[in-house]
Coordinates of C-alpha atoms in Angstrom, one line a residue:
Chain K
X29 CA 79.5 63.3 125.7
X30 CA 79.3 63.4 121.9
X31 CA 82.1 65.7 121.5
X32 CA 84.7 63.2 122.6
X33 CA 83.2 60.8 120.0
X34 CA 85.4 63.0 117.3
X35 CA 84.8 66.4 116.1
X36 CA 85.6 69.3 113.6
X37 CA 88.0 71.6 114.3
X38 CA 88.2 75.1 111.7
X39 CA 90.5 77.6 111.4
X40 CA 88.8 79.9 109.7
X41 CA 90.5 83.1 108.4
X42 CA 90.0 86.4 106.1
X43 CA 91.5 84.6 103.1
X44 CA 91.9 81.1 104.0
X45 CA 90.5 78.4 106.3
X46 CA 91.8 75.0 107.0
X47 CA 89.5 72.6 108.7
X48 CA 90.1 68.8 110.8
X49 CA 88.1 66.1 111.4
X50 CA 89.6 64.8 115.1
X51 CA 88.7 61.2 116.4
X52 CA 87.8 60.2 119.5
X53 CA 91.7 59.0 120.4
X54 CA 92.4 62.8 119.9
X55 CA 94.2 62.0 116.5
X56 CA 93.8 64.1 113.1
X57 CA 91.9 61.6 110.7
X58 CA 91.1 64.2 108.3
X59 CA 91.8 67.4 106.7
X60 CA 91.2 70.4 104.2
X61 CA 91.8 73.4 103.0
X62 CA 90.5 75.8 100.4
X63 CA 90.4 79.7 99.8
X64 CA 86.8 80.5 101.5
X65 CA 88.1 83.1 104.1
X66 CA 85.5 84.6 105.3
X67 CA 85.8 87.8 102.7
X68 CA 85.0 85.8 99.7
X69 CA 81.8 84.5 101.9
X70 CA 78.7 86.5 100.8
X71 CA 76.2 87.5 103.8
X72 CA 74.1 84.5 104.2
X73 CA 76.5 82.5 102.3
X74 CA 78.0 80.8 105.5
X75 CA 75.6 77.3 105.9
X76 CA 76.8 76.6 102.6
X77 CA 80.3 77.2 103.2
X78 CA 80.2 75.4 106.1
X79 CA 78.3 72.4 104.0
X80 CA 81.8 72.0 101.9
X81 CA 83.1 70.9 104.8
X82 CA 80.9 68.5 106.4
X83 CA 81.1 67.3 102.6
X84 CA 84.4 66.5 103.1
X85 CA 85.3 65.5 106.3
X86 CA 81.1 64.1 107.5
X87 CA 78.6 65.4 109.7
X88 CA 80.4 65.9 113.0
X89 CA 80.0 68.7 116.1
X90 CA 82.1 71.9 115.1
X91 CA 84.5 74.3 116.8
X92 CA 85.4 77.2 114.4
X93 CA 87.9 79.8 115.7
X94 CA 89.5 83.3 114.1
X95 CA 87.6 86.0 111.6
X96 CA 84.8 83.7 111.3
X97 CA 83.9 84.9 114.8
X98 CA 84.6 89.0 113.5
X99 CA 81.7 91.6 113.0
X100 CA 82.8 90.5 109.5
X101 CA 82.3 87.1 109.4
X102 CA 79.1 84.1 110.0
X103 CA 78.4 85.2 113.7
X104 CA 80.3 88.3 116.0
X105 CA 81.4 86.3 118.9
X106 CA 82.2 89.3 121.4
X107 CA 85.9 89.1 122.5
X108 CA 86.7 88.2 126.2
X109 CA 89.0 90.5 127.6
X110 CA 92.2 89.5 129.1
X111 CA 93.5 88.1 131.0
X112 CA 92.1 84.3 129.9
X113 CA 92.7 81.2 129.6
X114 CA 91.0 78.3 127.4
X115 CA 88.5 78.0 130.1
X116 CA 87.5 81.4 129.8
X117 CA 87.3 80.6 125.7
X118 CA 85.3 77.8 126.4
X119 CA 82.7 79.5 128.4
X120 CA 82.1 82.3 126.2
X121 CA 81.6 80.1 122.8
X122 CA 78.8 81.6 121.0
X123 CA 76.5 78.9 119.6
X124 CA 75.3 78.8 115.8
X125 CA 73.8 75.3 116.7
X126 CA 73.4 74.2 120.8
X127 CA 76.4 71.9 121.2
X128 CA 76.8 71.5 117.8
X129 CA 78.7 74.1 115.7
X130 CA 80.4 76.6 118.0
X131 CA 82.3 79.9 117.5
X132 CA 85.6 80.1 120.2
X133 CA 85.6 84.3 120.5
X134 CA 89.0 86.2 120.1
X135 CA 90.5 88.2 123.2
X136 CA 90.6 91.8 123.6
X137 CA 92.9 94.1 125.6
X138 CA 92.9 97.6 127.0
X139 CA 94.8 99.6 129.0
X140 CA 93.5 103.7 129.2
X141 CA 93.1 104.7 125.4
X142 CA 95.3 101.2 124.5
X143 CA 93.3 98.7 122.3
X144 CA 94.1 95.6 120.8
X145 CA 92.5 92.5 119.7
X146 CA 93.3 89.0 118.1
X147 CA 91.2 86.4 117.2
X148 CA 92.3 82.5 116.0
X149 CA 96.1 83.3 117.6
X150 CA 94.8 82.7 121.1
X151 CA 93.6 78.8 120.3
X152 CA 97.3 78.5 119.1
X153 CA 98.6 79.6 122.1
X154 CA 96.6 78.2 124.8
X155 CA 97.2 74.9 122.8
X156 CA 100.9 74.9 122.8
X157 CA 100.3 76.1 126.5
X158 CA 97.6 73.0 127.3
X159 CA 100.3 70.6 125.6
X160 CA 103.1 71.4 127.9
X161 CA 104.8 73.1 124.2
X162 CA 105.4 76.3 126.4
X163 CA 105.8 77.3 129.6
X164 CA 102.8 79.1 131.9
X165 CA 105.3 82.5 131.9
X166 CA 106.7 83.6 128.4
X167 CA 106.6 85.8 125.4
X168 CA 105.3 84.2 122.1
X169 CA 105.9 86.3 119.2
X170 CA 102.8 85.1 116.1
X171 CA 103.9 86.6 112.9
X172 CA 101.0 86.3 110.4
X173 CA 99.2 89.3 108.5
X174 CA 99.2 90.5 111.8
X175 CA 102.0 90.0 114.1
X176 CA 100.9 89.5 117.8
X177 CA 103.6 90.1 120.8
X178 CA 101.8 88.2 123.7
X179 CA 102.7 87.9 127.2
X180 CA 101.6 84.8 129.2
X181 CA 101.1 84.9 132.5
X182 CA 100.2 82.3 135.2
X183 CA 99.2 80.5 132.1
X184 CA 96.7 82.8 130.8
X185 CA 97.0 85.6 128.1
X186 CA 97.8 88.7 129.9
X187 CA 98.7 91.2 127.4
X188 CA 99.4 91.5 123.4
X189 CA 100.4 93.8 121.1
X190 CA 99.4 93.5 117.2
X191 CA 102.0 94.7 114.6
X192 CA 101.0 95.4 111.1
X193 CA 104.2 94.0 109.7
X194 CA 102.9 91.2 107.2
X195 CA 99.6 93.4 106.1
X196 CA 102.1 96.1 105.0
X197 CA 104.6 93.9 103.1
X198 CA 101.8 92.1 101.2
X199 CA 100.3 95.8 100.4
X200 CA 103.7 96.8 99.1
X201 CA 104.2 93.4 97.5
X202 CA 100.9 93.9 95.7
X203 CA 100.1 97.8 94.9
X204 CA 103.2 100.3 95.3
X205 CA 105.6 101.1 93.6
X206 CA 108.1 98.5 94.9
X207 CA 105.8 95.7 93.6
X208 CA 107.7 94.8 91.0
X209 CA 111.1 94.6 93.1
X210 CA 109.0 92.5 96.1
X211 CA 108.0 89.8 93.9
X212 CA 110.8 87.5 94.4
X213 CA 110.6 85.5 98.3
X214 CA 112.4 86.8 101.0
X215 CA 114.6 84.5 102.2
X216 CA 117.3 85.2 105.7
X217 CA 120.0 86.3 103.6
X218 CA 122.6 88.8 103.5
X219 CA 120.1 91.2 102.6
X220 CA 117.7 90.2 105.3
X221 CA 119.9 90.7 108.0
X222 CA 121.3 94.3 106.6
X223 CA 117.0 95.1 106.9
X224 CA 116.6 93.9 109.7
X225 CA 119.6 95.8 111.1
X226 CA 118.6 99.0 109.7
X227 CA 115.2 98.3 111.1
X228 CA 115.6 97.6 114.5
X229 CA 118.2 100.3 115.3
X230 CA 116.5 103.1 112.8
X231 CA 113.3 103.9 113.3
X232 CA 112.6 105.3 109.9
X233 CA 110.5 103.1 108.3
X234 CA 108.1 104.6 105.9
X235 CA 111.4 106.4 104.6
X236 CA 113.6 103.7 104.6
X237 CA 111.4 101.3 102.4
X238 CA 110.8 104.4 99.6
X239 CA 115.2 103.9 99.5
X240 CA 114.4 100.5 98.8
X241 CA 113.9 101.7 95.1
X242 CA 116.3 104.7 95.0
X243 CA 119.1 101.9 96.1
X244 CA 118.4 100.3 93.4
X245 CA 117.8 103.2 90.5
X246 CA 121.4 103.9 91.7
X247 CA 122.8 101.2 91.5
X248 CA 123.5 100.9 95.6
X249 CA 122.4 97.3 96.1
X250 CA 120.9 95.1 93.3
X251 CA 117.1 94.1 92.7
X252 CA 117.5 90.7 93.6
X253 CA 117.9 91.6 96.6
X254 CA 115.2 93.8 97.5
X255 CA 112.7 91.6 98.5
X256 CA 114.3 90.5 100.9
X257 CA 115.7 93.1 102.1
X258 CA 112.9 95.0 102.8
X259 CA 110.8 91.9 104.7
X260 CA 114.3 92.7 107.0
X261 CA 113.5 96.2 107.0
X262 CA 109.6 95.6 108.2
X263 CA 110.7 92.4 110.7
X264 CA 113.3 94.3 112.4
X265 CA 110.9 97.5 112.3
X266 CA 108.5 95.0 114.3
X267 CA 111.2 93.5 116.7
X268 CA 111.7 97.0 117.8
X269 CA 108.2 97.2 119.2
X270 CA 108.3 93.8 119.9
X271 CA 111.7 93.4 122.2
X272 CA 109.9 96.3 123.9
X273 CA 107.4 94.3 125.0
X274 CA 109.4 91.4 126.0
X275 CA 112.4 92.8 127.7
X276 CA 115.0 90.1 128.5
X277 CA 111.9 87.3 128.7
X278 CA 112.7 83.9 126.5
X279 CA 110.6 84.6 123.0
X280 CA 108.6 81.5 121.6
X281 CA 108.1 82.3 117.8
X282 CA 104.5 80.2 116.7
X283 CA 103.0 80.0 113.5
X284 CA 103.6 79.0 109.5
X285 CA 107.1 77.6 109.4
X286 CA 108.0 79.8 106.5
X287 CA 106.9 83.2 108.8
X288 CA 108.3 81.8 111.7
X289 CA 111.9 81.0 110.3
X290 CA 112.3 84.5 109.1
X291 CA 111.3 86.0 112.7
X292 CA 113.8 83.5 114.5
X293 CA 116.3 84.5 111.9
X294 CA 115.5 88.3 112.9
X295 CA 116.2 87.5 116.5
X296 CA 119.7 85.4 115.8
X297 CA 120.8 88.4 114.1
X298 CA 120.0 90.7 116.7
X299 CA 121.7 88.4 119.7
X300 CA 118.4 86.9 120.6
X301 CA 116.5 83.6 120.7
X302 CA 113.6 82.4 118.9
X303 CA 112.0 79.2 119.8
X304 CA 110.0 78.4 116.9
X305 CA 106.5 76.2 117.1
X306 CA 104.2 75.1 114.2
X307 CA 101.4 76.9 114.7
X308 CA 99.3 74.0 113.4
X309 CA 100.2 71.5 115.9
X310 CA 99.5 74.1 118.7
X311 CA 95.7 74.9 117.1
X312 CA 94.9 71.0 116.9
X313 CA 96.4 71.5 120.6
X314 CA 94.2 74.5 121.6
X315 CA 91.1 72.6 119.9
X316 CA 91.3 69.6 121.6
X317 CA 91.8 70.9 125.0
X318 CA 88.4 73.0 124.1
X319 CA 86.5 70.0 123.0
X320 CA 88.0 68.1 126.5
X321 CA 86.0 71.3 128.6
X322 CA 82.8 70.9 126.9
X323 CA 82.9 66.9 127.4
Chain G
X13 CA 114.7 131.9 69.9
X14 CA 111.0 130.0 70.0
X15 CA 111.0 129.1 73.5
X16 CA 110.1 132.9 74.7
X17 CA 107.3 133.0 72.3
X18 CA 105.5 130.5 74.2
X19 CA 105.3 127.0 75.1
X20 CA 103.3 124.0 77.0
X21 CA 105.1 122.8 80.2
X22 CA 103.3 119.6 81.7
X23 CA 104.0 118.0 85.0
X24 CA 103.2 114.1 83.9
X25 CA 102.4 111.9 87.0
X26 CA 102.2 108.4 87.7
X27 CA 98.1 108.8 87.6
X28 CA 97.5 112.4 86.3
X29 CA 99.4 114.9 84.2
X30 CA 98.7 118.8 83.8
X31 CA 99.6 120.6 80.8
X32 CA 99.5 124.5 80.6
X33 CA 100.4 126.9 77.8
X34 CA 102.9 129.5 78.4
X35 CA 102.2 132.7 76.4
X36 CA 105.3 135.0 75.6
X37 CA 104.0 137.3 78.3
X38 CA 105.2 134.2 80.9
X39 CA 101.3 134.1 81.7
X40 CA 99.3 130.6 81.8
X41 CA 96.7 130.7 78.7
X42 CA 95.2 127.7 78.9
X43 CA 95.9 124.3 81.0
X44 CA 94.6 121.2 81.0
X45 CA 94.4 118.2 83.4
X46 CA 93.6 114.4 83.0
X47 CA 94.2 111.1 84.4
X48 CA 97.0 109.4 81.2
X49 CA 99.2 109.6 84.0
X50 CA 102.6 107.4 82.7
X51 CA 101.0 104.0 84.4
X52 CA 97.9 104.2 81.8
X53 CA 100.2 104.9 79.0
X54 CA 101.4 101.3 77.1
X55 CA 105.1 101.4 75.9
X56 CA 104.9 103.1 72.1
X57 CA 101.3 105.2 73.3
X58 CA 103.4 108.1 74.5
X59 CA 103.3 110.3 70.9
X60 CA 99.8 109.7 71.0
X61 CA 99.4 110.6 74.4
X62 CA 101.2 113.9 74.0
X63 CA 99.2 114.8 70.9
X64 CA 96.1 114.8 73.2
X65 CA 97.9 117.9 74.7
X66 CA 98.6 119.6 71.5
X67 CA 95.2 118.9 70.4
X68 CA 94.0 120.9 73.4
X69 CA 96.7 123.4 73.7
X70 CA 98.4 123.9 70.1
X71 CA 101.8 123.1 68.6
X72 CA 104.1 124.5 71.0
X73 CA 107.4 123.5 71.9
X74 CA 107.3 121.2 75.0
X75 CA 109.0 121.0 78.2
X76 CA 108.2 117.9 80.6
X77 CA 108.7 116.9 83.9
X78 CA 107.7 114.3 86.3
X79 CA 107.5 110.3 85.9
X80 CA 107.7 110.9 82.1
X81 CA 111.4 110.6 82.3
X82 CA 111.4 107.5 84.6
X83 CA 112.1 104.0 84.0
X84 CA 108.5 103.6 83.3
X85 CA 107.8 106.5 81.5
X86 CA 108.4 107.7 77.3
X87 CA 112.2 108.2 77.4
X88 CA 114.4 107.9 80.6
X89 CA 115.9 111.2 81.7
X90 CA 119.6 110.2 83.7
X91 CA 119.1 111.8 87.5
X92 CA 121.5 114.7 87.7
X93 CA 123.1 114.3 91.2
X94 CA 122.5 116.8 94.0
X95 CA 123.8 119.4 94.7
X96 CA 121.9 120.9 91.7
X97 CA 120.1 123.8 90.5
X98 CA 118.1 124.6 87.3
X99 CA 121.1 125.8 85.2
X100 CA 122.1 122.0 85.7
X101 CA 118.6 120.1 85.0
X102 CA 118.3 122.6 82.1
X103 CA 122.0 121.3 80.6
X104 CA 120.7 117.7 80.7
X105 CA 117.0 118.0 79.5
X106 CA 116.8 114.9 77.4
X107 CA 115.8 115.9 74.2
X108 CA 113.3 113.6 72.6
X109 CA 112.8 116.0 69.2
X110 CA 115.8 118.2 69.2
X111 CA 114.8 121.8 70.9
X112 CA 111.3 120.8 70.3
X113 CA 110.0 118.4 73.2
X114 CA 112.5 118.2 76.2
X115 CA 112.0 115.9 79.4
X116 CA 113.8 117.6 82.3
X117 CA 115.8 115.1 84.6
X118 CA 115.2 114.1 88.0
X119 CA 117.8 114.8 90.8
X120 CA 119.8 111.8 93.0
X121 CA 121.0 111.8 96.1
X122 CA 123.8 109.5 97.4
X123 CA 125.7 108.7 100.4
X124 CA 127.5 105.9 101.6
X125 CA 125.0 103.4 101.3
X126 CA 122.2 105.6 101.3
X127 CA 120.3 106.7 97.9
X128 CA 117.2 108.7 97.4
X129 CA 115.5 109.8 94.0
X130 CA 112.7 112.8 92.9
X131 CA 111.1 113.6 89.7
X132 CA 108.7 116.6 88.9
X133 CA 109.5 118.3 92.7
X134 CA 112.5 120.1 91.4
X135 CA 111.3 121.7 88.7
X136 CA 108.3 123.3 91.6
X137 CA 111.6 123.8 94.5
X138 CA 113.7 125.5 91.9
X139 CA 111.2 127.7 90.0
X140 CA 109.7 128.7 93.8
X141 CA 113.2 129.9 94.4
X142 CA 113.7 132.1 91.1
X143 CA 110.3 133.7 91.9
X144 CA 111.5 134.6 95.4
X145 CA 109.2 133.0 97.2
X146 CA 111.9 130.9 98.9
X147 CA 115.2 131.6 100.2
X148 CA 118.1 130.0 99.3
X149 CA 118.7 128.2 102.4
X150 CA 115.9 126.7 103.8
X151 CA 113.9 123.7 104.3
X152 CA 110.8 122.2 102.0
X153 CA 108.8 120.0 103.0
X154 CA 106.7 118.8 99.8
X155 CA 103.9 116.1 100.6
X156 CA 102.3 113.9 97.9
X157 CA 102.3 110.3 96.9
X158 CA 106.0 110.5 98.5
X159 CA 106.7 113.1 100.6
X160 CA 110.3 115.0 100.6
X161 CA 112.5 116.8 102.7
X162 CA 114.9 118.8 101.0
X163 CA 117.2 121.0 102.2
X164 CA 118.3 124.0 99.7
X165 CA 122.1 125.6 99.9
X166 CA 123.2 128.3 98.0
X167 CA 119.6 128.0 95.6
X168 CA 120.4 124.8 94.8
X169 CA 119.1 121.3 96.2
X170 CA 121.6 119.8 98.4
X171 CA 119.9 117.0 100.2
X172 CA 116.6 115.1 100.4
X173 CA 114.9 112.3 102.0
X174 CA 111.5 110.8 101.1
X175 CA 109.3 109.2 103.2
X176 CA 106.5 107.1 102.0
X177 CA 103.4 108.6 103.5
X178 CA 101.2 109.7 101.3
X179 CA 101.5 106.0 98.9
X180 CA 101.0 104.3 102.7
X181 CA 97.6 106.2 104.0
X182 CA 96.8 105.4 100.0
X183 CA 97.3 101.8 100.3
X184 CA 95.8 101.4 103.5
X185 CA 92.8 103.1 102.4
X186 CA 92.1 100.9 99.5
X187 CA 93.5 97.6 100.0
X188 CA 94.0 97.2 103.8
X189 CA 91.7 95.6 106.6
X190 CA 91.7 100.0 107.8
X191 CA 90.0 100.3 104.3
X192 CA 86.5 100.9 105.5
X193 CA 87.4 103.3 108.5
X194 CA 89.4 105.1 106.0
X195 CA 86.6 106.2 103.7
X196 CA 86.2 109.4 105.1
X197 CA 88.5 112.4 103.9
X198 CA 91.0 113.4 106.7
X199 CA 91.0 116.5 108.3
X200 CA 92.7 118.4 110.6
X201 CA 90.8 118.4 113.5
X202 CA 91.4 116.9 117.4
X203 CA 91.5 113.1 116.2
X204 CA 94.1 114.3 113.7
X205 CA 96.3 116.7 116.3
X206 CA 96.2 113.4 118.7
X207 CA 97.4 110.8 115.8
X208 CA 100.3 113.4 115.1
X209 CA 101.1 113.8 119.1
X210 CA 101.2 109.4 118.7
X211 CA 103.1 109.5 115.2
X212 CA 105.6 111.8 116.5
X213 CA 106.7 110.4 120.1
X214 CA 106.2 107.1 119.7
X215 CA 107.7 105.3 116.8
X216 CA 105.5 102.6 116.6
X217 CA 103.8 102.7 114.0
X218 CA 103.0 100.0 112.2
X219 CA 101.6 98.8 115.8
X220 CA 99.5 102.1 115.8
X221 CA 98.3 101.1 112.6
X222 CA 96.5 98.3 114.1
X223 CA 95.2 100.2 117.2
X224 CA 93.3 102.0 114.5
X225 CA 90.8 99.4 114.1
X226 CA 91.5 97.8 118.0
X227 CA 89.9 100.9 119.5
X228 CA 87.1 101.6 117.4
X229 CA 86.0 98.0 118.0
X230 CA 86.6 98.2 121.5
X231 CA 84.5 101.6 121.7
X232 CA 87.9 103.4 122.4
X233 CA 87.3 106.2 119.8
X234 CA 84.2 106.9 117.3
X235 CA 84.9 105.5 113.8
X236 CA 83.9 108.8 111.9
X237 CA 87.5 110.1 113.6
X238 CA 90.0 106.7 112.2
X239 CA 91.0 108.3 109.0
X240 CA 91.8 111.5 110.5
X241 CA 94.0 110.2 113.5
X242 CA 95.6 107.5 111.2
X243 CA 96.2 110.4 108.6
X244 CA 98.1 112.3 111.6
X245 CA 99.5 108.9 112.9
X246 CA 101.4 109.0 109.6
X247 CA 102.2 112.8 109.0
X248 CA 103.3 112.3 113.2
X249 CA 105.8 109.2 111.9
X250 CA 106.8 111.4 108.9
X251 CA 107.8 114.4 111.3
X252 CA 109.9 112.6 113.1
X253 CA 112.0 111.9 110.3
X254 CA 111.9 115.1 109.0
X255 CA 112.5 117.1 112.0
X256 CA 115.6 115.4 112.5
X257 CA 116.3 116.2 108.9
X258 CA 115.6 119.8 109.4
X259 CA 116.6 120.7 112.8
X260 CA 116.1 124.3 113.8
X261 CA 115.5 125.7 110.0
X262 CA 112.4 127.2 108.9
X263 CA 110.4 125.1 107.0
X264 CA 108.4 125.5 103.8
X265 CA 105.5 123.2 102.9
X266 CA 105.0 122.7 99.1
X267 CA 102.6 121.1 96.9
X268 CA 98.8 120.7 96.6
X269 CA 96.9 122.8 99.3
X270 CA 94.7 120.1 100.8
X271 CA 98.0 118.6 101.6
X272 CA 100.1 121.1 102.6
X273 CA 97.7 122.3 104.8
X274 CA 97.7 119.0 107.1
X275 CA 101.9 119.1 107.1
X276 CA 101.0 123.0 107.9
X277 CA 98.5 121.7 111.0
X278 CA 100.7 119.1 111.9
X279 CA 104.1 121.3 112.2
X280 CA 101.7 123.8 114.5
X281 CA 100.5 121.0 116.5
X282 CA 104.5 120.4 117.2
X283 CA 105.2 123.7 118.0
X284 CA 106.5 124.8 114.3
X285 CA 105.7 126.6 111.8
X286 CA 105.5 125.7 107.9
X287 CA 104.6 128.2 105.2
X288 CA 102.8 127.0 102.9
X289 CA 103.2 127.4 99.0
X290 CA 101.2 125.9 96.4
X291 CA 103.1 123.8 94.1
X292 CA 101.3 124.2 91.0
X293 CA 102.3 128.1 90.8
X294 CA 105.7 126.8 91.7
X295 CA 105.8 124.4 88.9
X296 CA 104.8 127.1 86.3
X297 CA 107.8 129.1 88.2
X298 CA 110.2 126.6 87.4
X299 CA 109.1 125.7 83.8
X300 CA 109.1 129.5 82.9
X301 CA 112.7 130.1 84.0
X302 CA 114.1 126.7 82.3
X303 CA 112.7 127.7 79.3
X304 CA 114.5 131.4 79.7
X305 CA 117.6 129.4 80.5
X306 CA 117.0 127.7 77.0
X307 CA 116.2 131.1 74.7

């Protein structure tokens, strides 16, 4: 079957996408990645886009997973609902080309007038799953521009919930009135670890990062440290939801190293462990084991 | 002394700034309103700026309040710490010509750790309270860009808190991934009433956030209702805070009427009452008696 003879896997998101060319021994050969998230990809524009790639990495069968799959992006791949697994993924691929370029759809969940819905975090997840990276019963926390809480269960996603956490630190970073204190990186400092104190145990967000400013106007804490301070504020705000939803289950924290440091650093400080995964291991994971079901 | 014979008293903004001639009578002669809120003014473009008032409005002697005295804004106006009344913002009006053009100071807040900062919402809290239309012990709740709770003893502002809901629902509805759902003005209606019972119990809300979009995708609620139910998501949140502020004390809403009256529907909706009092007649309150406490 021609997809174990190598194929491209994308991870194609609102602002970015990252693509891989796998061979047939399951290796990466080949990768790229540029700014063509799907919102700077004008109706229409999508064969083209998708031409930069085979450009770069050849003319090879497709798997593309996240936004790209959204009412938004090339083709709406309707979600499957939870509880699933990669096989469930697999069978519900909506196909741009017949065994050629394929969308993987996102999950959705609801419970009475609960929604919630994640697209391009499941591949990750079933991946580190299908690799033996995590066990068939756990809680993986996937901080991104939107934080998912997900519970697996008999090695299927059962349940998530999405937190807004990253969206609302990059809108404050970029447009209000702490943007100018927000542009240095947060780092797990001092500062962090006040935040994420205050944000766990408080409750009061939306007034607690307007004192971000007066703190500072006063001369209470210094700027250099705002940054910082309020990613604590917004991460502990999250982990408040989020050790909620875990209870006293072991928390796997998956996704860009830089995001995924902070969260475990958020969970030291609040007497809990993180194990942190690189999210882009566990997608060439999730898209190999996909590629294996439609061999 | 010039100031009772009449004078122009301008609430300058970050985006907008109003102007309005006092005559000698303490009546409002002419006013004027335009977007050179502080933010579209370049460092050294503030004389120009306020001759576009006394082009409209005459040569007058000047009283300003708002951003203008900021960090950002012509001339920075020191915070006079709280407790405070008018007799002190009118002792430390920054004078930037000598009894000619005054900015009035902002009012800090400080304990422990804690800090919080307003400017332009004393001069309306103050001057409501020399026209009687407040006691002097009560609670005001003034929405806007940043929303205050401010608790008045003995006529004079004692305590306050922001929280930042108003610059939140703004961001969200222009930058975030709610932007589209949030086109449509908010309103008080059902879908409102049910995102403040959610705002208010739950505490979760940069989760709710997300649901936002979740549910309308998943046909869990009609997209003409997401800005309304996030808009009481968010005025929900903010009650929480400032219920606990406020405990049992009757509450006064101040500011713009198309805000005051979704803090007025969202109080009821709680079981509470807020009266509501429009700001700008406030503001021309509180310029009118600094400028007697300046004659």
């Amino acid at each position: 079957m021609h997809w174990s003879d190598g194929f491209i896997a994308v991870d194609w998101g609102t602002t970015n996408r990252r693509a891989y060319l796998i061979g047939s021994d399951g290796r990466c050969l080949a990768e790229m990645e540029d700014d063509r998230g799907i919102l700077s990809v004008d109706t229409g524009g999508f064969p083209d886009a998708v031409g930069a790639i085979t450009d770069r990495l050849g003319d090879h069968p497709m798997l593309m997973a996240g936004m790209i799959g959204s009412n938004r992006g090339w083709k709406e791949a309707p979600y499957v609902p939870a509880p699933a697994g990669l096989e469930e993924l697999a069978a519900a691929i909506l196909w741009v080309e017949p065994d050629q370029i394929g969308i993987v759809p996102g999950i959705s969940w609801t419970q009475g007038e609960a929604a919630d819905v994640m697209r391009g975090e499941e591949v990750q997840i079933l991946g580190a799953l299908a690799d033996g990276l995590v066990p068939a019963e756990t809680i993986i926390c996937h901080p991104g521009t939107h934080n998912k809480w997900i519970r697996l269960e008999n090695g299927r996603i059962a349940t998530f919930r999405t937190v807004m956490t990253g969206e609302i630190f990059n809108l404050l970073k970029e447009h209000s009135i702490l943007a100018d204190l927000l542009k240095p990186p947060a780092v797990a400092d001092a500062a962090f670890e006040a935040g994420v104190r205050r944000g766990f145990e408080q409750g009061d967000l939306t007034a607690d990062l307007f004192s971000v400013r007066a703190r500072v106007l006063l001369g209470k804490a210094p700027a250099h440290a705002a940054a910082s301070y309020t990613s604590g504020l917004l991460i502990g705000s999250d982990l408040r939801i989020g050790l909620g939803f875990a209870g006293d289950a072991d928390i796997v924290v998956m996704g860009r190293p830089e995001l995924t440091g902070l969260f475990a650093a958020a969970l030291r400080e609040l007497g809990r462990e993180g194990r942190e995964i690189d999210g882009e291991e566990a997608f060439l994971a999730g898209a190999r084991r996909l590629a294996e079901l439609l061999s």
